[in-house]
Short mmCIF file of C-alpha atoms in Angstrom, two decimals:
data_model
loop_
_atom_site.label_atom_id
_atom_site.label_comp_id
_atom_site.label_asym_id
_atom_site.label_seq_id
_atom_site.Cartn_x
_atom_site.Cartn_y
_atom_site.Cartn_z
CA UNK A 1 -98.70 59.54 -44.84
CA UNK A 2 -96.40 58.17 -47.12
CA UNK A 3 -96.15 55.05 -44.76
CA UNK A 4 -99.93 54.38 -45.60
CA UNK A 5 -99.80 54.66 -49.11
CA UNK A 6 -97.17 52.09 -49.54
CA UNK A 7 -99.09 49.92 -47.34
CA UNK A 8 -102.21 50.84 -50.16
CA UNK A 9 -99.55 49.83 -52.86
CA UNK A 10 -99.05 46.40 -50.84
CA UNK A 11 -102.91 45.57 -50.36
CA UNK A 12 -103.45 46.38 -53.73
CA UNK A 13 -100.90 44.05 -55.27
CA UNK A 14 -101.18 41.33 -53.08
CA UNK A 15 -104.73 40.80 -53.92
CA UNK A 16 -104.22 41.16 -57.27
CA UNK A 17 -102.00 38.91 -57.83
CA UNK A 18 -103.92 36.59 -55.37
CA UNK A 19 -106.27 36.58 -57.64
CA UNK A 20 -104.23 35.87 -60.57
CA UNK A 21 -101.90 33.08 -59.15
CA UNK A 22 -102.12 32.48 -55.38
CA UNK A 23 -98.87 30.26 -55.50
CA UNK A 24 -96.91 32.67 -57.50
CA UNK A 25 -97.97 35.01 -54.22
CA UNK A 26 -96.78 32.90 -51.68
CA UNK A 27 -94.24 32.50 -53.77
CA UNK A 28 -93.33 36.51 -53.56
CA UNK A 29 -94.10 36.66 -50.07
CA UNK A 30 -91.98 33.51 -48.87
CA UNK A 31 -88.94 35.39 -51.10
CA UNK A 32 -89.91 38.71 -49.18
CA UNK A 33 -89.38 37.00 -45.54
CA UNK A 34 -86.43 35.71 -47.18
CA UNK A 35 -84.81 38.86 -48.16
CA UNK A 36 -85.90 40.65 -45.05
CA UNK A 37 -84.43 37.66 -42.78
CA UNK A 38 -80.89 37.93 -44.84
CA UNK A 39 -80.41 41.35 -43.35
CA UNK A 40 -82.13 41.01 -40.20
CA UNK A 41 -78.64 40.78 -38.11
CA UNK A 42 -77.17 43.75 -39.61
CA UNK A 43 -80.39 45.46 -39.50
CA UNK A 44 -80.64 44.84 -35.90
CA UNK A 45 -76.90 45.55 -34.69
CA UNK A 46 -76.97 49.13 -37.09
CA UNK A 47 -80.91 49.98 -34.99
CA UNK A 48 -78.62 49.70 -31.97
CA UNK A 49 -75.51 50.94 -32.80
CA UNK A 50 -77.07 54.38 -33.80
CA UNK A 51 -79.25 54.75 -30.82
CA UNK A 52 -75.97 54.29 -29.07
CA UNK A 53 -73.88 57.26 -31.07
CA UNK A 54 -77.21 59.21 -30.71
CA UNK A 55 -77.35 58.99 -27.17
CA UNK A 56 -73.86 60.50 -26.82
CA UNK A 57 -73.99 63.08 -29.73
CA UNK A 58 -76.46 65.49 -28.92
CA UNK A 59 -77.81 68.20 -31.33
CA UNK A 60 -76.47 71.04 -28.71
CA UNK A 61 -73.22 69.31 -28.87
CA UNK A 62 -73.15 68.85 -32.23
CA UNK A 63 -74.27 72.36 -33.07
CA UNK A 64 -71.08 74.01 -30.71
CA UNK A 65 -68.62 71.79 -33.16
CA UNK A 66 -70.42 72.56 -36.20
CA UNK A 67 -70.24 76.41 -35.81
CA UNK A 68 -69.71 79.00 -38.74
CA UNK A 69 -66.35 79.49 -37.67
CA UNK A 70 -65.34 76.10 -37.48
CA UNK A 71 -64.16 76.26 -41.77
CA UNK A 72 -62.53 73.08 -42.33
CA UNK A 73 -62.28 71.18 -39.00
CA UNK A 74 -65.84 72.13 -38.59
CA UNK A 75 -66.64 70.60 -42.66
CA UNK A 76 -64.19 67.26 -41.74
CA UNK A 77 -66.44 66.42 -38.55
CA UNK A 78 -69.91 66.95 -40.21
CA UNK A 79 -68.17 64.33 -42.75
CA UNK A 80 -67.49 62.16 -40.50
CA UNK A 81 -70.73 62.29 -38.03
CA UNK A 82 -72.52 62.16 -41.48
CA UNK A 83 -70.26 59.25 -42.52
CA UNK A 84 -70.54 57.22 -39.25
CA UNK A 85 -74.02 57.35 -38.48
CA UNK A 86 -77.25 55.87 -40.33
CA UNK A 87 -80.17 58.18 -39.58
CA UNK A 88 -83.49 57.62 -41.31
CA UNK A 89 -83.97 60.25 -44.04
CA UNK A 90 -86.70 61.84 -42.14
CA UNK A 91 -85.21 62.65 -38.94
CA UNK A 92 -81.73 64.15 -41.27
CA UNK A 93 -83.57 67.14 -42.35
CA UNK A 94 -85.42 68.14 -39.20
CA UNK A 95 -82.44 67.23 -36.81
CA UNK A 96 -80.12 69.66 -39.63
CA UNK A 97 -82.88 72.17 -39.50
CA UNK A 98 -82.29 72.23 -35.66
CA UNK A 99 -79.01 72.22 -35.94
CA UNK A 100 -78.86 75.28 -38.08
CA UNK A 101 -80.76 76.94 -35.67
CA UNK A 102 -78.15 76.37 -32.83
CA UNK A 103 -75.64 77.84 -34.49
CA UNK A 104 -74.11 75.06 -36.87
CA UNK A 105 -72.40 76.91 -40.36
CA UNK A 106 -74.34 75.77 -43.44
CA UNK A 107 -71.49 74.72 -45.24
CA UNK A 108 -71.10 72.12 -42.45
CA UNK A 109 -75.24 70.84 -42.24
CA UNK A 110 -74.58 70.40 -46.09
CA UNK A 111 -71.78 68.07 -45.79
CA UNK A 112 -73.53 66.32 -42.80
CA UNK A 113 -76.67 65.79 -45.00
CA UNK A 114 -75.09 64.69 -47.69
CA UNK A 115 -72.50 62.32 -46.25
CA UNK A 116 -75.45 61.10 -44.08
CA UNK A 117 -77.69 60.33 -46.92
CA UNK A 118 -74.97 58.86 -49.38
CA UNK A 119 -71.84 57.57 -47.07
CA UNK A 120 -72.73 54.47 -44.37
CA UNK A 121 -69.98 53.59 -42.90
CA UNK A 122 -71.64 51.34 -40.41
CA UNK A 123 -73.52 49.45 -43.42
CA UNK A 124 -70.34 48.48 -45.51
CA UNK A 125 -70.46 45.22 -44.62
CA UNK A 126 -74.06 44.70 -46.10
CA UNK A 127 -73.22 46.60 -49.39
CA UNK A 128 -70.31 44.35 -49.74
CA UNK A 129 -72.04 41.44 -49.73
CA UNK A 130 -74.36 42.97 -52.93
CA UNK A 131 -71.71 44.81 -54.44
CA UNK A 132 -68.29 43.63 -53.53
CA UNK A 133 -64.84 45.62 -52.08
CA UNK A 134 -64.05 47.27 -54.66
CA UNK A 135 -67.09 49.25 -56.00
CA UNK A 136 -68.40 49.72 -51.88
CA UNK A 137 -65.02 51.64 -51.14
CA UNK A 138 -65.18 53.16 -54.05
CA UNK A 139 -69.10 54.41 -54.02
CA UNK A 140 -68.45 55.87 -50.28
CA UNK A 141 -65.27 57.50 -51.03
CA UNK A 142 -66.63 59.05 -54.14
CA UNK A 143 -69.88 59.74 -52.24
CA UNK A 144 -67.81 61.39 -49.34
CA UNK A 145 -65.64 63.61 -51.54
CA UNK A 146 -68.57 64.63 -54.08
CA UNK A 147 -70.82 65.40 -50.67
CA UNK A 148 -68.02 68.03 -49.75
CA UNK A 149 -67.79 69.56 -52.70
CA UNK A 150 -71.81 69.78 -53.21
CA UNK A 151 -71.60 71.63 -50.29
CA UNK A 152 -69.46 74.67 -51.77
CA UNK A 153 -71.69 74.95 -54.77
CA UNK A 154 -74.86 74.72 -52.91
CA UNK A 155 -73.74 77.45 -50.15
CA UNK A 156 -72.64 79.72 -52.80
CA UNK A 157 -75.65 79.47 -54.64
CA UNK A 158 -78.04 79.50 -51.41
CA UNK A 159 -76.52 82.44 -49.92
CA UNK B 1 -77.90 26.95 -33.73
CA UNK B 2 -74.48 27.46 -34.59
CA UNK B 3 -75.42 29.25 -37.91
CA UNK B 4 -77.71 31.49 -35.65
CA UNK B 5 -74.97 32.57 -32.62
CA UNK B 6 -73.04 33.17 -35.76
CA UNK B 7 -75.51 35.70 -37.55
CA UNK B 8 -76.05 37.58 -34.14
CA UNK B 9 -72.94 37.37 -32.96
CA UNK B 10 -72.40 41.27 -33.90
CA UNK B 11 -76.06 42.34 -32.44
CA UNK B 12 -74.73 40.48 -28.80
CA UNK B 13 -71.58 42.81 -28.99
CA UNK B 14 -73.18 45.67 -29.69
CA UNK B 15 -75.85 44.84 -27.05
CA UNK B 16 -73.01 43.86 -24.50
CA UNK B 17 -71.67 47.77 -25.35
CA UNK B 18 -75.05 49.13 -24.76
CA UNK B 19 -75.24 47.29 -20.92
CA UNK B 20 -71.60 48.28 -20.29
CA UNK B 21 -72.41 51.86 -21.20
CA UNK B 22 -75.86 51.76 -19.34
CA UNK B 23 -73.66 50.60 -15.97
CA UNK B 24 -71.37 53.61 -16.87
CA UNK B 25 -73.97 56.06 -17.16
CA UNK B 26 -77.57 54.72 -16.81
CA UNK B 27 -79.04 58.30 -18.31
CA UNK B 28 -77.03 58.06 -21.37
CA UNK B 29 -77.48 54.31 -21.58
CA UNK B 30 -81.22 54.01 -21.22
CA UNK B 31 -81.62 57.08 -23.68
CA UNK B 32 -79.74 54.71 -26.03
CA UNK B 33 -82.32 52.15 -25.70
CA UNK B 34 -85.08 55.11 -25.63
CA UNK B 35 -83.67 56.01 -29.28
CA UNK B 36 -83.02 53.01 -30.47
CA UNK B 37 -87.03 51.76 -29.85
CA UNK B 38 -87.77 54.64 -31.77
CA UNK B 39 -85.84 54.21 -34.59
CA UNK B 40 -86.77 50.27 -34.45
CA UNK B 41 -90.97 50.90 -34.42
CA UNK B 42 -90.30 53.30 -37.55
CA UNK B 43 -88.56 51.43 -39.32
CA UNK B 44 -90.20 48.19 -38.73
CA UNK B 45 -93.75 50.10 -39.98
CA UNK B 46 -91.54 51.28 -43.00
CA UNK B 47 -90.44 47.35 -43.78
CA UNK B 48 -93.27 44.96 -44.43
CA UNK B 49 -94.35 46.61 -47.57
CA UNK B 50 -91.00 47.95 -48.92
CA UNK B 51 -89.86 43.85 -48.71
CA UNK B 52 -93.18 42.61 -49.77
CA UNK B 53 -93.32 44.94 -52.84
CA UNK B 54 -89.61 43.59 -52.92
CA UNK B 55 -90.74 39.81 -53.04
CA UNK B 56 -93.39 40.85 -55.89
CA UNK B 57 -91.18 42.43 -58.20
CA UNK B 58 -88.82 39.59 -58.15
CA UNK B 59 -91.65 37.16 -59.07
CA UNK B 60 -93.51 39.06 -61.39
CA UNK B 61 -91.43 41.09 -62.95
CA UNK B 62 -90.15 39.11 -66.12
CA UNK B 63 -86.39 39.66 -66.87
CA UNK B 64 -87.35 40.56 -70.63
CA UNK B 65 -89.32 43.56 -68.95
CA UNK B 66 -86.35 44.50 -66.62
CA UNK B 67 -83.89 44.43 -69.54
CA UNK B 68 -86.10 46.29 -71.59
CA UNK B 69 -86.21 49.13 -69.31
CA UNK B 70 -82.87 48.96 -67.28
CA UNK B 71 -80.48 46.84 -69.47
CA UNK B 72 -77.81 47.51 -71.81
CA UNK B 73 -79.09 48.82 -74.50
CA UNK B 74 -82.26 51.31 -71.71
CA UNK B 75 -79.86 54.24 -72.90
CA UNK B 76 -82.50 57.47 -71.41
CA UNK B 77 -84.77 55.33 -70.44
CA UNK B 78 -82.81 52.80 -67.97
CA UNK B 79 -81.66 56.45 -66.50
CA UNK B 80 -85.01 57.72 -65.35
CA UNK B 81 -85.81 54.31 -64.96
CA UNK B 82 -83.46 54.23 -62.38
CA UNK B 83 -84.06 57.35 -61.23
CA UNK B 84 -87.47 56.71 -60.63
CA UNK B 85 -87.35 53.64 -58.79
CA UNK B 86 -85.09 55.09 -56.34
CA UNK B 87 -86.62 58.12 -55.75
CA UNK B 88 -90.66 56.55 -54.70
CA UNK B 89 -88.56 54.35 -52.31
CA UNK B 90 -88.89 54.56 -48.95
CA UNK B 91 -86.43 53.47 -46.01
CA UNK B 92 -82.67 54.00 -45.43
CA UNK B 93 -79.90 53.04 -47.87
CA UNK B 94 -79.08 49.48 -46.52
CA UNK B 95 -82.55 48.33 -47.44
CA UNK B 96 -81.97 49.71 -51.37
CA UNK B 97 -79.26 46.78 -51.20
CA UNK B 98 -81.94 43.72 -51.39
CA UNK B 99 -83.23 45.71 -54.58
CA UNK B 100 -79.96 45.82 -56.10
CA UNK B 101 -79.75 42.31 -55.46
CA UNK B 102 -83.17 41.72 -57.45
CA UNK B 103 -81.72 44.31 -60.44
CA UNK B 104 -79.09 42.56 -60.76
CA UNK B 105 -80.34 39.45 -61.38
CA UNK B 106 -83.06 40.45 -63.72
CA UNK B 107 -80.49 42.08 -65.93
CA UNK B 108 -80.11 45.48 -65.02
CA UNK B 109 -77.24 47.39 -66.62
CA UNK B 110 -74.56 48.20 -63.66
CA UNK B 111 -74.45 52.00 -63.85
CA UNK B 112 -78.27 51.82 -63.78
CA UNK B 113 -77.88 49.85 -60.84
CA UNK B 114 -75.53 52.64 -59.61
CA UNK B 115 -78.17 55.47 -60.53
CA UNK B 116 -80.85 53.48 -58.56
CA UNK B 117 -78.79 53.51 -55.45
CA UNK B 118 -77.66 57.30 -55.76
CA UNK B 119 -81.51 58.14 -56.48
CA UNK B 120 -82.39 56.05 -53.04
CA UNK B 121 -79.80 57.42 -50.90
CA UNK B 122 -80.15 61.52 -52.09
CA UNK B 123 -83.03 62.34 -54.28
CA UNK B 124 -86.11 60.01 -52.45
CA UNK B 125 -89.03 62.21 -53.24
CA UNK B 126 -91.24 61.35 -49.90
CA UNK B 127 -88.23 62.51 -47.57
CA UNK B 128 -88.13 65.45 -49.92
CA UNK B 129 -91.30 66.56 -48.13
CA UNK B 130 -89.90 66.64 -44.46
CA UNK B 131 -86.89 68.62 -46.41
CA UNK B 132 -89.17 70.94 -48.48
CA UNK B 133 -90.81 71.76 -44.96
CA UNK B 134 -87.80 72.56 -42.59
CA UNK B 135 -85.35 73.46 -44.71
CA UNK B 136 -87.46 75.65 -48.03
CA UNK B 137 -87.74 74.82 -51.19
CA UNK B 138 -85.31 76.85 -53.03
CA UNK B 139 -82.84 74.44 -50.93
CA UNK B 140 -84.19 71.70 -51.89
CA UNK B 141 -84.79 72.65 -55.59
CA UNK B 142 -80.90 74.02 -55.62
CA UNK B 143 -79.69 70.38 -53.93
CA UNK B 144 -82.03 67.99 -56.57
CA UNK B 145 -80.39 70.43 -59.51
CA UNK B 146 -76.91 69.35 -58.05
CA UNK B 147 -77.15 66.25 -57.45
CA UNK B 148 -78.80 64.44 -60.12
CA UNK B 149 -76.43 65.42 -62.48
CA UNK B 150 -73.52 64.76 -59.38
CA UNK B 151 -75.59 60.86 -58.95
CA UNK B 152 -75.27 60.25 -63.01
CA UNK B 153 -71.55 61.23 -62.84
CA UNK B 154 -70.95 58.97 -59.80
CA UNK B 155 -72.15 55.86 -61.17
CA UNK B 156 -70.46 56.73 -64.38
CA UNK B 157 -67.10 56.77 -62.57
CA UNK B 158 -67.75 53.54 -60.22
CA UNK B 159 -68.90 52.12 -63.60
CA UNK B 160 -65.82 52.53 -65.62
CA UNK B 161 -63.63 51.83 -62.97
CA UNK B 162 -64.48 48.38 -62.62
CA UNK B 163 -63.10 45.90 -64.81
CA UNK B 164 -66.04 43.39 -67.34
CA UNK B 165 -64.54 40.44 -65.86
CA UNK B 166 -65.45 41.61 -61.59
CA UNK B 167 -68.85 42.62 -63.00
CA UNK B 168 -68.85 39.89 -64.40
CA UNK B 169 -68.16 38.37 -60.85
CA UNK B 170 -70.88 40.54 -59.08
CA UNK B 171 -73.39 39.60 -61.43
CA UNK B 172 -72.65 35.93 -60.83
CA UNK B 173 -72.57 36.88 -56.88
CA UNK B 174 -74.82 33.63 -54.88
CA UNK B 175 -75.68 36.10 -52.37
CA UNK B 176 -78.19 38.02 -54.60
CA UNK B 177 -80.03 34.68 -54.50
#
């Protein structure tokens, strides 16, 4: 649904600026293939590096690791699956949602959605090139210790 | 040529892995692929207007305007700037890096910068929905009322702990074109 609306958005403003300047808009849309292009590789290589990790972590496995009494082992692997692997926002929820269901502790899911919404490992190398060493190790390491600690608050105040 | 085998030199590896692993274990392997043509048709419907709509704003969009509302002096308003750009966005986190990019270069203030890229990685309103559905609202109510503040405090760390001079650096940075 959203998917469509942005595609609205598009139409919309491509026509209107058409109609306003049609070489400022092949202007735009030369400097959108060009932006796309620039992380096409990386794109790629992360599409098929998750399907890979996917394909050997399943939700029944991760569930059994993830269990309500796994305290702080349980917490350090849901950082690091949620670390390691780049899943599109929409699958995160339903795939935690399933995951709670099989047994995972919430404590753990919350870690694992955070960390999997605010930690990529796998796309350092592209946030370097935007935003350098120093503030990319710094954003995920922040991101990963914040994430743990969200999940505390968030379970106390949930349950 | 050479600049290509280059570029793709990391997609062959990873592609080498996935034959290796589908030799090893075909069901595993193939369900790889399975997941991985999935994720690719998604995402590839999500793209075209997230990079065109990325294209526009960096033609259109006059610095004056940018500075105006994310600069140095945006104060409130460069925050929920921020905040709002990031959270209509769609796609994962590695594609909010193009937009940085674009802020960046228009004259966006760095921890705004910083908001815009905690906003796009934990509070994106249309993946809110999915979340609203499976998980309830009051947890997604309770996680938006942590981490907005949690985002704002991030940025204002990363912020501070970088130096004028390497923002300086990053601002000056070729590869945000």
């Amino acid at each position: 649904m959203f998917t469509i609306g942005f595609y609205l958005l598009m139409l919309i403003i491509v026509i209107g600026s058409f109609r306003r300047d049609s070489d400022k808009t092949k202007l735009a849309l030369i400097k959108a293939w060009k932006y796309f292009e620039n992380i096409l590789p990386l794109f790629l290589s992360i599409i098929f590096g998750i399907g890979i990790i996917l394909s050997v972590l399943s939700p029944e496995a991760i569930s059994k690791i993830l269990g309500n009494q796994s305290g702080w082992l349980g917490i350090i692997v849901a950082a690091i699956i949620g670390s390691v692997t780049v899943i599109p926002g929409f699958v995160t929820f339903p795939l935690a949602a399933t995951l709670l269901k099989n047994g995972a502790g919430l404590t753990q899911i919350i870690v694992f959605i955070s960390t999997s919404v605010m930690v990529g490992v796998i796309t350092i190398p592209i946030e370097i090139k935007y935003l350098g060493r120093k503030v990319t190790y710094l954003r995920n390491s922040l991101a990963l210790v914040f994430s743990i600690l969200i999940a505390f608050i968030m379970e106390a105040l949930i349950k | 040529m050479k600049k290509i085998f280059k570029r793709y030199r990391t997609l062959g590896i990873i592609l080498i892995i996935n034959l290796f692993f589908i030799l090893l274990s075909p069901q595993s392997g193939i369900n790889a692929l399975i997941i991985t043509a999935e994720n690719l048709t998604e995402m590839l419907l999500i793209m075209p207007p997230i990079f065109i709509l990325l294209g526009f704003l960096d033609i259109w969009v006059e610095k004056e305007t940018m500075i105006k509302f994310l600069g140095e002096n945006s104060k409130f308003l460069g925050i929920f700037t921020a905040f709002l750009l990031g959270s209509i966005a769609a796609g994962p986190l590695y594609v909010a890096f193009p937009f940085v990019g674009v802020l960046m270069k228009k004259g966006s203030k760095f921890s705004n910068v910083l908001i815009f890229i905690g906003a796009w990685s934990a509070t994106k309103i249309p993946i809110s929905l999915f979340e609203a559905s499976v998980m309830g609202w009051k947890f997604m109510i309770v996680r938006y009322l942590i981490d907005v503040p949690v985002i704002i405090l991030m940025a204002f760390i990363v912020d501070k702990a970088i130096s004028s001079s390497e923002k300086e650096m990053l601002y000056k940075n070729p590869k945000i074109l």
